[in-house]
């Protein structure tokens, strides 16, 4: 009986030991995985911040070139917004890599290269705003500008590579730590219950951290929803016509959405045109050149500005639209969507035509007045000579009759001259 009790007690003790060891191993695994996840999140943050900083610089360069090429103020404003965001991103990157001196040096070099490139772009835009478009375009296309961007991309790639290597090293160290923990668990099995208690405490702390993260995520989602609502309100109230086209696999351009202003101009609703291809909505002679233009924009891979179209739009009659189209790339780097902004400039075009008509009439009036004055001067000479001739042929009745007819013609010509002058 005593031996049975000893066996039972030993089994219970062994079960408790195994349970404690299992708990310890689970705790060690959770802790290590949490550390791994923290380093993965840290690495992801560093890479995303680096790539976001590179994307901001590239966007600023695109906006700078767009302004130099088109003098469109929207590009200038977009450039200012892009460069204004750079210092905060640079500071965030330096804070993220502050734990590693090598990465800190790389981040500072990366920021210095970006600041130098920003100074170059500021100088180019300064030349453009002062009217030196040729010099600005030459500077924008100069090899030094490409070399600066290549250097920035190279530094960004180097930071990402170093961060990946650091993650690999940390993962390797963590894996070794797990192995050591396994062997250590066998040696500390007698304190398994204490470790279990510690694990529960740490689990409670982790739970509190998780609750804080959930609250922060909800706050971020709320902020994003507010931003989305603001964007939707802007699209709903902007007076220009906005359109989004999906590019399907068979090169069909399908309307994804239009804003209310465009729907009103088309005398329809967004629901009636969503999901329908351009060649279904418009007749062939109108749709074919539009589709050809969409293909050119997609092939260009950049915004194509200021296309002017005469659009037959019943019942309002022909309208003149000026449009800007830009391709949007998907995750695979292939343009799968087009966004466009259209402005109705019919009134402006008609006003220009009326101005040209009035200028033509003014020119005709000036020409008519000059001709009338010159003709009147010649007519005065003719009338004077006819009056002098009248005294010379006083006794010739036939000559007097002819002279009278000539004087009548001169009077008719004088009346015509007065009419021309009145018209002028």
mmCIF file of C-alpha atoms in Angstrom:
data_model
loop_
_atom_site.group_PDB
_atom_site.id
_atom_site.type_symbol
_atom_site.label_atom_id
_atom_site.label_comp_id
_atom_site.label_asym_id
_atom_site.label_seq_id
_atom_site.Cartn_x
_atom_site.Cartn_y
_atom_site.Cartn_z
ATOM 1 C CA UNK A 1 0.000 0.000 0.000
ATOM 2 C CA UNK A 2 2.820 2.263 0.911
ATOM 3 C CA UNK A 3 4.499 1.443 -2.383
ATOM 4 C CA UNK A 4 1.253 2.139 -4.250
ATOM 5 C CA UNK A 5 0.963 5.438 -2.508
ATOM 6 C CA UNK A 6 4.514 6.208 -3.428
ATOM 7 C CA UNK A 7 3.839 5.265 -7.013
ATOM 8 C CA UNK A 8 0.696 7.409 -7.038
ATOM 9 C CA UNK A 9 2.513 10.292 -5.417
ATOM 10 C CA UNK A 10 5.393 9.870 -7.809
ATOM 11 C CA UNK A 11 3.009 9.787 -10.727
ATOM 12 C CA UNK A 12 1.265 12.871 -9.450
ATOM 13 C CA UNK A 13 4.580 14.577 -8.878
ATOM 14 C CA UNK A 14 5.717 13.512 -12.341
ATOM 15 C CA UNK A 15 2.442 14.762 -13.822
ATOM 16 C CA UNK A 16 2.855 18.051 -12.027
ATOM 17 C CA UNK A 17 6.451 18.235 -13.210
ATOM 18 C CA UNK A 18 5.414 17.525 -16.806
ATOM 19 C CA UNK A 19 2.569 20.015 -16.518
ATOM 20 C CA UNK A 20 4.890 22.620 -15.097
ATOM 21 C CA UNK A 21 7.469 21.916 -17.801
ATOM 22 C CA UNK A 22 4.774 22.166 -20.478
ATOM 23 C CA UNK A 23 3.556 25.443 -19.058
ATOM 24 C CA UNK A 24 7.102 26.744 -18.970
ATOM 25 C CA UNK A 25 7.759 25.687 -22.560
ATOM 26 C CA UNK A 26 4.517 27.316 -23.705
ATOM 27 C CA UNK A 27 5.400 30.484 -21.826
ATOM 28 C CA UNK A 28 8.917 30.506 -23.274
ATOM 29 C CA UNK A 29 7.550 29.963 -26.760
ATOM 30 C CA UNK A 30 4.971 32.744 -26.367
ATOM 31 C CA UNK A 31 7.558 35.144 -25.014
ATOM 32 C CA UNK A 32 10.013 34.372 -27.795
ATOM 33 C CA UNK A 33 7.330 34.612 -30.465
ATOM 34 C CA UNK A 34 6.234 37.928 -28.988
ATOM 35 C CA UNK A 35 9.822 39.133 -29.241
ATOM 36 C CA UNK A 36 10.027 37.831 -32.801
ATOM 37 C CA UNK A 37 6.794 39.591 -33.660
ATOM 38 C CA UNK A 38 8.054 42.807 -32.087
ATOM 39 C CA UNK A 39 11.205 42.661 -34.190
ATOM 40 C CA UNK A 40 9.199 41.777 -37.286
ATOM 41 C CA UNK A 41 6.902 44.747 -36.625
ATOM 42 C CA UNK A 42 9.942 46.931 -36.021
ATOM 43 C CA UNK A 43 11.525 45.791 -39.274
ATOM 44 C CA UNK A 44 8.241 46.290 -41.129
ATOM 45 C CA UNK A 45 7.954 49.812 -39.695
ATOM 46 C CA UNK A 46 11.509 50.650 -40.754
ATOM 47 C CA UNK A 47 10.973 49.276 -44.264
ATOM 48 C CA UNK A 48 7.577 50.932 -44.672
ATOM 49 C CA UNK A 49 8.902 54.259 -43.405
ATOM 50 C CA UNK A 50 11.919 54.031 -45.731
ATOM 51 C CA UNK A 51 9.776 53.119 -48.724
ATOM 52 C CA UNK A 52 7.217 55.772 -47.809
ATOM 53 C CA UNK A 53 9.972 58.376 -47.635
ATOM 54 C CA UNK A 54 11.284 57.239 -51.023
ATOM 55 C CA UNK A 55 7.744 57.359 -52.443
ATOM 56 C CA UNK A 56 7.277 60.898 -51.110
ATOM 57 C CA UNK A 57 10.500 62.030 -52.781
ATOM 58 C CA UNK A 58 9.485 60.357 -56.042
ATOM 59 C CA UNK A 59 6.038 61.958 -55.815
ATOM 60 C CA UNK A 60 7.637 65.351 -55.187
ATOM 61 C CA UNK A 61 9.880 64.830 -58.233
ATOM 62 C CA UNK A 62 6.855 63.823 -60.357
ATOM 63 C CA UNK A 63 4.951 66.932 -59.201
ATOM 64 C CA UNK A 64 8.005 69.127 -59.862
ATOM 65 C CA UNK A 65 8.332 67.771 -63.386
ATOM 66 C CA UNK A 66 4.583 68.060 -63.915
ATOM 67 C CA UNK A 67 4.692 71.749 -62.990
ATOM 68 C CA UNK A 68 7.753 72.435 -65.144
ATOM 69 C CA UNK A 69 6.109 70.726 -68.140
ATOM 70 C CA UNK A 70 2.542 72.070 -67.754
ATOM 71 C CA UNK A 71 2.732 75.080 -65.371
ATOM 72 C CA UNK A 72 -0.331 73.603 -63.707
ATOM 73 C CA UNK A 73 -0.577 75.143 -60.216
ATOM 74 C CA UNK A 74 -2.026 71.907 -58.820
ATOM 75 C CA UNK A 75 1.333 70.195 -59.389
ATOM 76 C CA UNK A 76 3.096 73.033 -57.536
ATOM 77 C CA UNK A 77 0.698 72.695 -54.580
ATOM 78 C CA UNK A 78 1.096 68.897 -54.566
ATOM 79 C CA UNK A 79 4.895 69.333 -54.577
ATOM 80 C CA UNK A 80 4.737 71.627 -51.556
ATOM 81 C CA UNK A 81 2.597 69.144 -49.667
ATOM 82 C CA UNK A 82 4.957 66.290 -50.541
ATOM 83 C CA UNK A 83 8.118 68.094 -49.377
ATOM 84 C CA UNK A 84 6.355 69.366 -46.250
ATOM 85 C CA UNK A 85 5.813 65.756 -45.174
ATOM 86 C CA UNK A 86 9.472 64.766 -45.631
ATOM 87 C CA UNK A 87 10.960 66.058 -42.312
ATOM 88 C CA UNK A 88 8.448 64.133 -40.181
ATOM 89 C CA UNK A 89 9.156 60.924 -42.122
ATOM 90 C CA UNK A 90 12.927 61.453 -41.806
ATOM 91 C CA UNK A 91 12.600 61.973 -38.027
ATOM 92 C CA UNK A 92 10.437 58.850 -37.681
ATOM 93 C CA UNK A 93 12.997 56.749 -39.561
ATOM 94 C CA UNK A 94 15.865 58.010 -37.396
ATOM 95 C CA UNK A 95 13.882 57.222 -34.233
ATOM 96 C CA UNK A 96 13.078 53.719 -35.473
ATOM 97 C CA UNK A 97 16.736 52.838 -36.152
ATOM 98 C CA UNK A 98 18.136 54.614 -33.084
ATOM 99 C CA UNK A 99 18.932 51.208 -31.503
ATOM 100 C CA UNK A 100 21.495 50.422 -34.230
ATOM 101 C CA UNK A 101 24.418 52.827 -34.890
ATOM 102 C CA UNK A 102 24.989 51.497 -38.418
ATOM 103 C CA UNK A 103 21.382 52.006 -39.412
ATOM 104 C CA UNK A 104 21.396 55.413 -37.731
ATOM 105 C CA UNK A 105 24.277 56.487 -39.966
ATOM 106 C CA UNK A 106 22.507 55.101 -43.028
ATOM 107 C CA UNK A 107 19.297 56.942 -42.111
ATOM 108 C CA UNK A 108 21.149 60.237 -41.689
ATOM 109 C CA UNK A 109 22.898 59.790 -45.029
ATOM 110 C CA UNK A 110 19.553 58.951 -46.620
ATOM 111 C CA UNK A 111 17.990 62.110 -45.134
ATOM 112 C CA UNK A 112 20.939 64.237 -46.304
ATOM 113 C CA UNK A 113 20.598 62.901 -49.859
ATOM 114 C CA UNK A 114 16.853 63.651 -49.795
ATOM 115 C CA UNK A 115 17.473 67.183 -48.492
ATOM 116 C CA UNK A 116 20.011 67.769 -51.258
ATOM 117 C CA UNK A 117 17.548 66.525 -53.879
ATOM 118 C CA UNK A 118 14.839 68.693 -52.395
ATOM 119 C CA UNK A 119 17.122 71.736 -52.676
ATOM 120 C CA UNK A 120 17.720 70.884 -56.357
ATOM 121 C CA UNK A 121 13.978 70.606 -57.006
ATOM 122 C CA UNK A 122 13.321 73.892 -55.151
ATOM 123 C CA UNK A 123 15.890 75.589 -57.395
ATOM 124 C CA UNK A 124 14.287 74.130 -60.540
ATOM 125 C CA UNK A 125 10.824 75.278 -59.448
ATOM 126 C CA UNK A 126 12.216 78.721 -58.619
ATOM 127 C CA UNK A 127 13.570 78.994 -62.187
ATOM 128 C CA UNK A 128 10.214 77.808 -63.566
ATOM 129 C CA UNK A 129 8.184 80.310 -61.535
ATOM 130 C CA UNK A 130 10.539 83.101 -62.683
ATOM 131 C CA UNK A 131 9.826 82.229 -66.315
ATOM 132 C CA UNK A 132 13.027 80.308 -67.129
ATOM 133 C CA UNK A 133 11.135 77.220 -68.312
ATOM 134 C CA UNK A 134 13.909 76.105 -70.662
ATOM 135 C CA UNK A 135 16.499 76.146 -67.915
ATOM 136 C CA UNK A 136 14.112 74.462 -65.484
ATOM 137 C CA UNK A 137 13.331 71.665 -67.939
ATOM 138 C CA UNK A 138 17.014 71.171 -68.753
ATOM 139 C CA UNK A 139 17.806 70.947 -65.049
ATOM 140 C CA UNK A 140 14.944 68.525 -64.434
ATOM 141 C CA UNK A 141 16.134 66.267 -67.264
ATOM 142 C CA UNK A 142 19.837 66.613 -66.419
ATOM 143 C CA UNK A 143 21.860 63.534 -65.626
ATOM 144 C CA UNK A 144 22.692 64.918 -62.188
ATOM 145 C CA UNK A 145 18.993 64.828 -61.208
ATOM 146 C CA UNK A 146 18.771 61.163 -62.227
ATOM 147 C CA UNK A 147 21.983 60.400 -60.366
ATOM 148 C CA UNK A 148 20.572 62.082 -57.235
ATOM 149 C CA UNK A 149 17.428 59.948 -57.377
ATOM 150 C CA UNK A 150 19.496 56.831 -58.112
ATOM 151 C CA UNK A 151 21.588 57.598 -55.038
ATOM 152 C CA UNK A 152 18.437 58.043 -52.936
ATOM 153 C CA UNK A 153 16.995 54.747 -54.203
ATOM 154 C CA UNK A 154 20.316 53.007 -53.554
ATOM 155 C CA UNK A 155 20.422 54.314 -49.969
ATOM 156 C CA UNK A 156 16.821 53.247 -49.391
ATOM 157 C CA UNK A 157 17.553 49.767 -50.744
ATOM 158 C CA UNK A 158 20.654 49.555 -48.523
ATOM 159 C CA UNK A 159 18.620 50.457 -45.412
ATOM 160 C CA UNK A 160 16.012 47.816 -46.297
ATOM 161 C CA UNK A 161 18.735 45.205 -46.917
ATOM 162 C CA UNK A 162 20.458 45.962 -43.603
ATOM 163 C CA UNK A 163 17.141 45.802 -41.756
ATOM 164 C CA UNK A 164 16.357 42.425 -43.340
ATOM 165 C CA UNK A 165 19.792 41.177 -42.261
ATOM 166 C CA UNK A 166 19.210 42.474 -38.731
ATOM 167 C CA UNK A 167 15.859 40.663 -38.652
ATOM 168 C CA UNK A 168 17.540 37.446 -39.787
ATOM 169 C CA UNK A 169 20.195 37.809 -37.082
ATOM 170 C CA UNK A 170 17.601 38.520 -34.414
ATOM 171 C CA UNK A 171 15.487 35.574 -35.578
ATOM 172 C CA UNK A 172 18.550 33.327 -35.416
ATOM 173 C CA UNK A 173 19.346 34.574 -31.913
ATOM 174 C CA UNK A 174 15.748 34.005 -30.866
ATOM 175 C CA UNK A 175 15.833 30.457 -32.248
ATOM 176 C CA UNK A 176 18.989 29.750 -30.240
ATOM 177 C CA UNK A 177 17.331 31.248 -27.202
ATOM 178 C CA UNK A 178 14.372 28.878 -27.606
ATOM 179 C CA UNK A 179 16.720 25.899 -27.720
ATOM 180 C CA UNK A 180 18.497 27.097 -24.612
ATOM 181 C CA UNK A 181 15.164 27.628 -22.917
ATOM 182 C CA UNK A 182 14.167 24.045 -23.679
ATOM 183 C CA UNK A 183 17.283 22.676 -21.985
ATOM 184 C CA UNK A 184 16.934 25.128 -19.140
ATOM 185 C CA UNK A 185 13.337 23.994 -18.613
ATOM 186 C CA UNK A 186 14.572 20.488 -17.833
ATOM 187 C CA UNK A 187 16.866 21.893 -15.173
ATOM 188 C CA UNK A 188 14.270 24.157 -13.564
ATOM 189 C CA UNK A 189 11.326 21.778 -13.597
ATOM 190 C CA UNK A 190 11.112 21.950 -9.777
ATOM 191 C CA UNK A 191 10.093 25.637 -10.010
ATOM 192 C CA UNK A 192 7.514 25.042 -12.733
ATOM 193 C CA UNK A 193 4.619 26.269 -10.613
ATOM 194 C CA UNK A 194 6.424 29.538 -9.876
ATOM 195 C CA UNK A 195 7.125 29.970 -13.564
ATOM 196 C CA UNK A 196 3.440 29.313 -14.250
ATOM 197 C CA UNK A 197 2.531 32.139 -11.889
ATOM 198 C CA UNK A 198 4.993 34.452 -13.588
ATOM 199 C CA UNK A 199 3.580 33.404 -16.940
ATOM 200 C CA UNK A 200 0.068 34.282 -15.828
ATOM 201 C CA UNK A 201 1.231 37.695 -14.667
ATOM 202 C CA UNK A 202 3.002 38.347 -17.940
ATOM 203 C CA UNK A 203 -0.049 37.081 -19.825
ATOM 204 C CA UNK A 204 -2.169 39.611 -17.959
ATOM 205 C CA UNK A 205 0.256 42.349 -18.940
ATOM 206 C CA UNK A 206 0.183 41.187 -22.534
ATOM 207 C CA UNK A 207 -3.596 41.254 -22.389
ATOM 208 C CA UNK A 208 -3.518 44.846 -21.189
ATOM 209 C CA UNK A 209 -1.143 45.758 -24.001
ATOM 210 C CA UNK A 210 -3.442 44.010 -26.460
ATOM 211 C CA UNK A 211 -6.413 46.002 -25.174
ATOM 212 C CA UNK A 212 -4.448 49.207 -25.629
ATOM 213 C CA UNK A 213 -3.518 48.191 -29.177
ATOM 214 C CA UNK A 214 -7.158 47.397 -29.968
ATOM 215 C CA UNK A 215 -8.207 50.820 -28.658
ATOM 216 C CA UNK A 216 -5.512 52.509 -30.736
ATOM 217 C CA UNK A 217 -6.566 50.538 -33.823
ATOM 218 C CA UNK A 218 -10.191 51.536 -33.325
ATOM 219 C CA UNK A 219 -9.137 55.158 -32.990
ATOM 220 C CA UNK A 220 -7.132 54.871 -36.229
ATOM 221 C CA UNK A 221 -10.109 53.289 -37.995
ATOM 222 C CA UNK A 222 -12.354 56.095 -36.765
ATOM 223 C CA UNK A 223 -9.910 58.681 -38.074
ATOM 224 C CA UNK A 224 -9.708 56.882 -41.406
ATOM 225 C CA UNK A 225 -13.502 56.748 -41.649
ATOM 226 C CA UNK A 226 -13.631 60.490 -40.973
ATOM 227 C CA UNK A 227 -11.051 61.062 -43.708
ATOM 228 C CA UNK A 228 -13.022 58.863 -46.095
ATOM 229 C CA UNK A 229 -16.174 60.835 -45.310
ATOM 230 C CA UNK A 230 -14.328 64.089 -46.008
ATOM 231 C CA UNK A 231 -13.051 62.727 -49.330
ATOM 232 C CA UNK A 232 -16.544 61.544 -50.280
ATOM 233 C CA UNK A 233 -17.995 64.974 -49.434
ATOM 234 C CA UNK A 234 -15.339 66.657 -51.570
ATOM 235 C CA UNK A 235 -16.050 64.377 -54.545
ATOM 236 C CA UNK A 236 -19.793 64.852 -54.133
ATOM 237 C CA UNK A 237 -19.563 68.652 -54.192
ATOM 238 C CA UNK A 238 -16.702 69.414 -56.578
ATOM 239 C CA UNK A 239 -18.075 71.209 -59.707
ATOM 240 C CA UNK A 240 -15.733 69.457 -62.144
ATOM 241 C CA UNK A 241 -16.800 66.123 -63.640
ATOM 242 C CA UNK A 242 -14.953 63.152 -62.132
ATOM 243 C CA UNK A 243 -14.891 59.626 -63.565
ATOM 244 C CA UNK A 244 -13.176 56.351 -62.610
ATOM 245 C CA UNK A 245 -12.710 53.687 -65.306
ATOM 246 C CA UNK A 246 -11.770 50.061 -64.635
ATOM 247 C CA UNK A 247 -9.595 48.423 -67.292
ATOM 248 C CA UNK A 248 -10.712 44.834 -67.771
ATOM 249 C CA UNK A 249 -8.650 41.991 -69.198
ATOM 250 C CA UNK A 250 -10.079 42.347 -72.712
ATOM 251 C CA UNK A 251 -9.141 46.072 -72.895
ATOM 252 C CA UNK A 252 -12.696 47.124 -72.104
ATOM 253 C CA UNK A 253 -13.000 50.411 -70.253
ATOM 254 C CA UNK A 254 -15.833 50.070 -67.748
ATOM 255 C CA UNK A 255 -17.250 52.942 -65.699
ATOM 256 C CA UNK A 256 -16.550 52.282 -62.010
ATOM 257 C CA UNK A 257 -18.016 55.537 -60.720
ATOM 258 C CA UNK A 258 -18.845 59.155 -61.548
ATOM 259 C CA UNK A 259 -19.479 62.094 -59.251
ATOM 260 C CA UNK A 260 -22.899 63.809 -58.963
ATOM 261 C CA UNK A 261 -21.838 66.789 -61.104
ATOM 262 C CA UNK A 262 -20.977 64.467 -64.007
ATOM 263 C CA UNK A 263 -24.208 62.504 -63.569
ATOM 264 C CA UNK A 264 -26.196 65.743 -63.701
ATOM 265 C CA UNK A 265 -24.390 66.868 -66.858
ATOM 266 C CA UNK A 266 -25.210 63.524 -68.506
ATOM 267 C CA UNK A 267 -28.856 63.700 -67.318
ATOM 268 C CA UNK A 268 -28.501 60.307 -65.634
ATOM 269 C CA UNK A 269 -27.470 58.746 -62.324
ATOM 270 C CA UNK A 270 -24.267 57.045 -61.242
ATOM 271 C CA UNK A 271 -26.155 53.793 -60.666
ATOM 272 C CA UNK A 272 -27.262 53.645 -64.303
ATOM 273 C CA UNK A 273 -23.736 53.883 -65.721
ATOM 274 C CA UNK A 274 -21.709 51.898 -63.196
ATOM 275 C CA UNK A 275 -20.449 48.607 -64.600
ATOM 276 C CA UNK A 276 -21.119 49.589 -68.223
ATOM 277 C CA UNK A 277 -18.410 49.870 -70.858
ATOM 278 C CA UNK A 278 -17.753 53.110 -72.742
ATOM 279 C CA UNK A 279 -18.591 51.488 -76.079
ATOM 280 C CA UNK A 280 -21.989 50.522 -74.633
ATOM 281 C CA UNK A 281 -22.794 54.008 -73.382
ATOM 282 C CA UNK A 282 -21.647 56.005 -76.428
ATOM 283 C CA UNK A 283 -22.146 55.511 -80.182
ATOM 284 C CA UNK A 284 -19.223 54.114 -82.166
ATOM 285 C CA UNK A 285 -18.018 57.393 -83.795
ATOM 286 C CA UNK A 286 -17.791 58.982 -80.324
ATOM 287 C CA UNK A 287 -16.536 55.946 -78.371
ATOM 288 C CA UNK A 288 -13.726 54.859 -80.721
ATOM 289 C CA UNK A 289 -11.521 57.997 -80.444
ATOM 290 C CA UNK A 290 -12.114 58.068 -76.674
ATOM 291 C CA UNK A 291 -10.997 54.434 -76.286
ATOM 292 C CA UNK A 292 -7.923 55.151 -78.436
ATOM 293 C CA UNK A 293 -7.108 58.067 -76.138
ATOM 294 C CA UNK A 294 -7.552 55.848 -73.046
ATOM 295 C CA UNK A 295 -5.082 53.364 -74.500
ATOM 296 C CA UNK A 296 -2.519 56.117 -75.098
ATOM 297 C CA UNK A 297 -2.875 57.303 -71.506
ATOM 298 C CA UNK A 298 -2.449 53.775 -70.196
ATOM 299 C CA UNK A 299 0.627 53.200 -72.382
ATOM 300 C CA UNK A 300 2.155 56.533 -71.307
ATOM 301 C CA UNK A 301 2.014 55.512 -67.649
ATOM 302 C CA UNK A 302 1.591 59.144 -66.526
ATOM 303 C CA UNK A 303 -1.148 61.811 -66.445
ATOM 304 C CA UNK A 304 -2.109 63.169 -69.872
ATOM 305 C CA UNK A 305 -3.402 66.722 -69.637
ATOM 306 C CA UNK A 306 -5.772 68.950 -71.529
ATOM 307 C CA UNK A 307 -7.627 66.983 -74.132
ATOM 308 C CA UNK A 308 -10.466 69.016 -75.673
ATOM 309 C CA UNK A 309 -13.542 67.266 -77.101
ATOM 310 C CA UNK A 310 -16.741 68.457 -78.746
ATOM 311 C CA UNK A 311 -19.445 66.369 -77.129
ATOM 312 C CA UNK A 312 -22.965 66.097 -78.566
ATOM 313 C CA UNK A 313 -25.009 66.242 -75.382
ATOM 314 C CA UNK A 314 -28.783 66.316 -75.932
ATOM 315 C CA UNK A 315 -30.848 68.249 -75.076
ATOM 316 C CA UNK A 316 -28.234 70.914 -74.281
ATOM 317 C CA UNK A 317 -26.583 70.660 -77.682
ATOM 318 C CA UNK A 318 -22.831 70.398 -78.399
ATOM 319 C CA UNK A 319 -20.585 71.047 -75.411
ATOM 320 C CA UNK A 320 -16.817 71.537 -75.229
ATOM 321 C CA UNK A 321 -15.081 69.452 -72.545
ATOM 322 C CA UNK A 322 -11.464 69.736 -71.412
ATOM 323 C CA UNK A 323 -10.176 66.644 -69.629
ATOM 324 C CA UNK A 324 -7.185 65.285 -67.717
ATOM 325 C CA UNK A 325 -6.650 61.522 -67.395
ATOM 326 C CA UNK A 326 -4.197 59.601 -65.217
ATOM 327 C CA UNK A 327 -3.505 55.846 -64.975
ATOM 328 C CA UNK A 328 -3.568 54.073 -61.598
ATOM 329 C CA UNK A 329 -1.367 51.026 -61.116
ATOM 330 C CA UNK A 330 -2.411 47.975 -59.166
ATOM 331 C CA UNK A 331 -0.295 45.867 -56.819
ATOM 332 C CA UNK A 332 1.289 44.145 -59.838
ATOM 333 C CA UNK A 333 2.549 47.444 -61.246
ATOM 334 C CA UNK A 334 0.164 47.337 -64.220
ATOM 335 C CA UNK A 335 -2.331 50.160 -64.800
ATOM 336 C CA UNK A 336 -5.766 48.685 -64.144
ATOM 337 C CA UNK A 337 -7.722 51.888 -63.661
ATOM 338 C CA UNK A 338 -8.007 55.401 -65.099
ATOM 339 C CA UNK A 339 -9.169 58.463 -63.201
ATOM 340 C CA UNK A 340 -10.262 61.576 -65.041
ATOM 341 C CA UNK A 341 -11.273 65.157 -64.366
ATOM 342 C CA UNK A 342 -13.408 66.949 -66.951
ATOM 343 C CA UNK A 343 -14.309 70.639 -67.121
ATOM 344 C CA UNK A 344 -17.072 72.157 -69.295
ATOM 345 C CA UNK A 345 -15.492 75.147 -71.089
ATOM 346 C CA UNK A 346 -18.311 75.722 -73.589
ATOM 347 C CA UNK A 347 -19.083 79.230 -72.351
ATOM 348 C CA UNK A 348 -15.430 80.223 -72.490
ATOM 349 C CA UNK A 349 -15.021 78.881 -76.035
ATOM 350 C CA UNK A 350 -18.157 80.687 -77.208
ATOM 351 C CA UNK A 351 -16.976 83.913 -75.615
ATOM 352 C CA UNK A 352 -13.653 83.549 -77.457
ATOM 353 C CA UNK A 353 -15.527 83.009 -80.734
ATOM 354 C CA UNK A 354 -17.654 86.105 -80.154
ATOM 355 C CA UNK A 355 -14.529 88.112 -79.423
ATOM 356 C CA UNK A 356 -12.898 86.942 -82.652
ATOM 357 C CA UNK A 357 -16.063 87.818 -84.632
ATOM 358 C CA UNK A 358 -16.113 91.311 -83.157
ATOM 359 C CA UNK A 359 -12.433 91.764 -83.977
ATOM 360 C CA UNK A 360 -13.084 90.693 -87.578
ATOM 361 C CA UNK A 361 -15.998 93.153 -87.872
ATOM 362 C CA UNK A 362 -13.823 95.906 -86.445
ATOM 363 C CA UNK A 363 -11.148 95.191 -89.046
ATOM 364 C CA UNK A 364 -13.766 95.201 -91.845
ATOM 365 C CA UNK A 365 -15.122 98.543 -90.597
ATOM 366 C CA UNK A 366 -11.679 100.096 -90.557
ATOM 367 C CA UNK A 367 -10.975 98.840 -94.072
ATOM 368 C CA UNK A 368 -14.369 100.080 -95.335
ATOM 369 C CA UNK A 369 -13.815 103.519 -93.798
ATOM 370 C CA UNK A 370 -10.409 103.851 -95.438
ATOM 371 C CA UNK A 371 -11.724 102.833 -98.851
ATOM 372 C CA UNK A 372 -14.700 105.212 -98.528
ATOM 373 C CA UNK A 373 -12.441 108.158 -97.652
ATOM 374 C CA UNK A 374 -10.092 107.486 -100.554
ATOM 375 C CA UNK A 375 -13.023 107.026 -102.983
ATOM 376 C CA UNK A 376 -14.643 110.238 -101.763
ATOM 377 C CA UNK A 377 -11.419 112.161 -102.409
ATOM 378 C CA UNK A 378 -11.321 110.857 -105.995
ATOM 379 C CA UNK A 379 -15.018 111.666 -106.408
ATOM 380 C CA UNK A 380 -14.467 115.271 -105.325
ATOM 381 C CA UNK A 381 -11.859 115.681 -108.060
ATOM 382 C CA UNK A 382 -14.300 114.243 -110.635
ATOM 383 C CA UNK A 383 -17.149 116.529 -109.515
ATOM 384 C CA UNK A 384 -14.918 119.609 -109.540
ATOM 385 C CA UNK A 385 -13.806 118.938 -113.105
ATOM 386 C CA UNK A 386 -17.415 118.319 -114.194
ATOM 387 C CA UNK A 387 -18.499 121.651 -112.724
ATOM 388 C CA UNK A 388 -15.654 123.454 -114.522
ATOM 389 C CA UNK A 389 -16.569 121.708 -117.761
ATOM 390 C CA UNK A 390 -20.209 122.875 -117.482
ATOM 391 C CA UNK A 391 -19.262 126.507 -118.222
ATOM 392 C CA UNK A 392 -17.220 125.456 -121.234
ATOM 393 C CA UNK A 393 -20.064 123.714 -123.075
ATOM 394 C CA UNK A 394 -22.902 126.110 -122.324
ATOM 395 C CA UNK A 395 -24.108 126.157 -125.962
ATOM 396 C CA UNK A 396 -23.960 122.411 -126.624
ATOM 397 C CA UNK A 397 -27.252 120.778 -125.585
ATOM 398 C CA UNK A 398 -26.091 117.194 -126.119
ATOM 399 C CA UNK A 399 -22.939 117.791 -124.112
ATOM 400 C CA UNK A 400 -25.003 119.456 -121.386
ATOM 401 C CA UNK A 401 -27.243 116.345 -121.219
ATOM 402 C CA UNK A 402 -24.290 114.051 -120.941
ATOM 403 C CA UNK A 403 -22.687 116.318 -118.362
ATOM 404 C CA UNK A 404 -25.919 116.254 -116.371
ATOM 405 C CA UNK A 405 -25.945 112.416 -116.444
ATOM 406 C CA UNK A 406 -22.313 112.400 -115.261
ATOM 407 C CA UNK A 407 -23.176 114.762 -112.407
ATOM 408 C CA UNK A 408 -26.097 112.480 -111.439
ATOM 409 C CA UNK A 409 -23.747 109.498 -111.339
ATOM 410 C CA UNK A 410 -21.329 111.461 -109.185
ATOM 411 C CA UNK A 411 -24.166 112.293 -106.778
ATOM 412 C CA UNK A 412 -25.101 108.570 -106.625
ATOM 413 C CA UNK A 413 -21.465 107.709 -105.928
ATOM 414 C CA UNK A 414 -21.353 110.337 -103.171
ATOM 415 C CA UNK A 415 -24.461 108.798 -101.586
ATOM 416 C CA UNK A 416 -22.819 105.366 -101.743
ATOM 417 C CA UNK A 417 -19.702 106.788 -100.068
ATOM 418 C CA UNK A 418 -21.844 108.220 -97.247
ATOM 419 C CA UNK A 419 -23.432 104.780 -96.748
ATOM 420 C CA UNK A 420 -19.979 103.144 -96.555
ATOM 421 C CA UNK A 421 -18.846 105.713 -94.019
ATOM 422 C CA UNK A 422 -21.985 105.122 -91.947
ATOM 423 C CA UNK A 423 -21.289 101.365 -92.000
ATOM 424 C CA UNK A 424 -17.682 101.954 -90.963
#
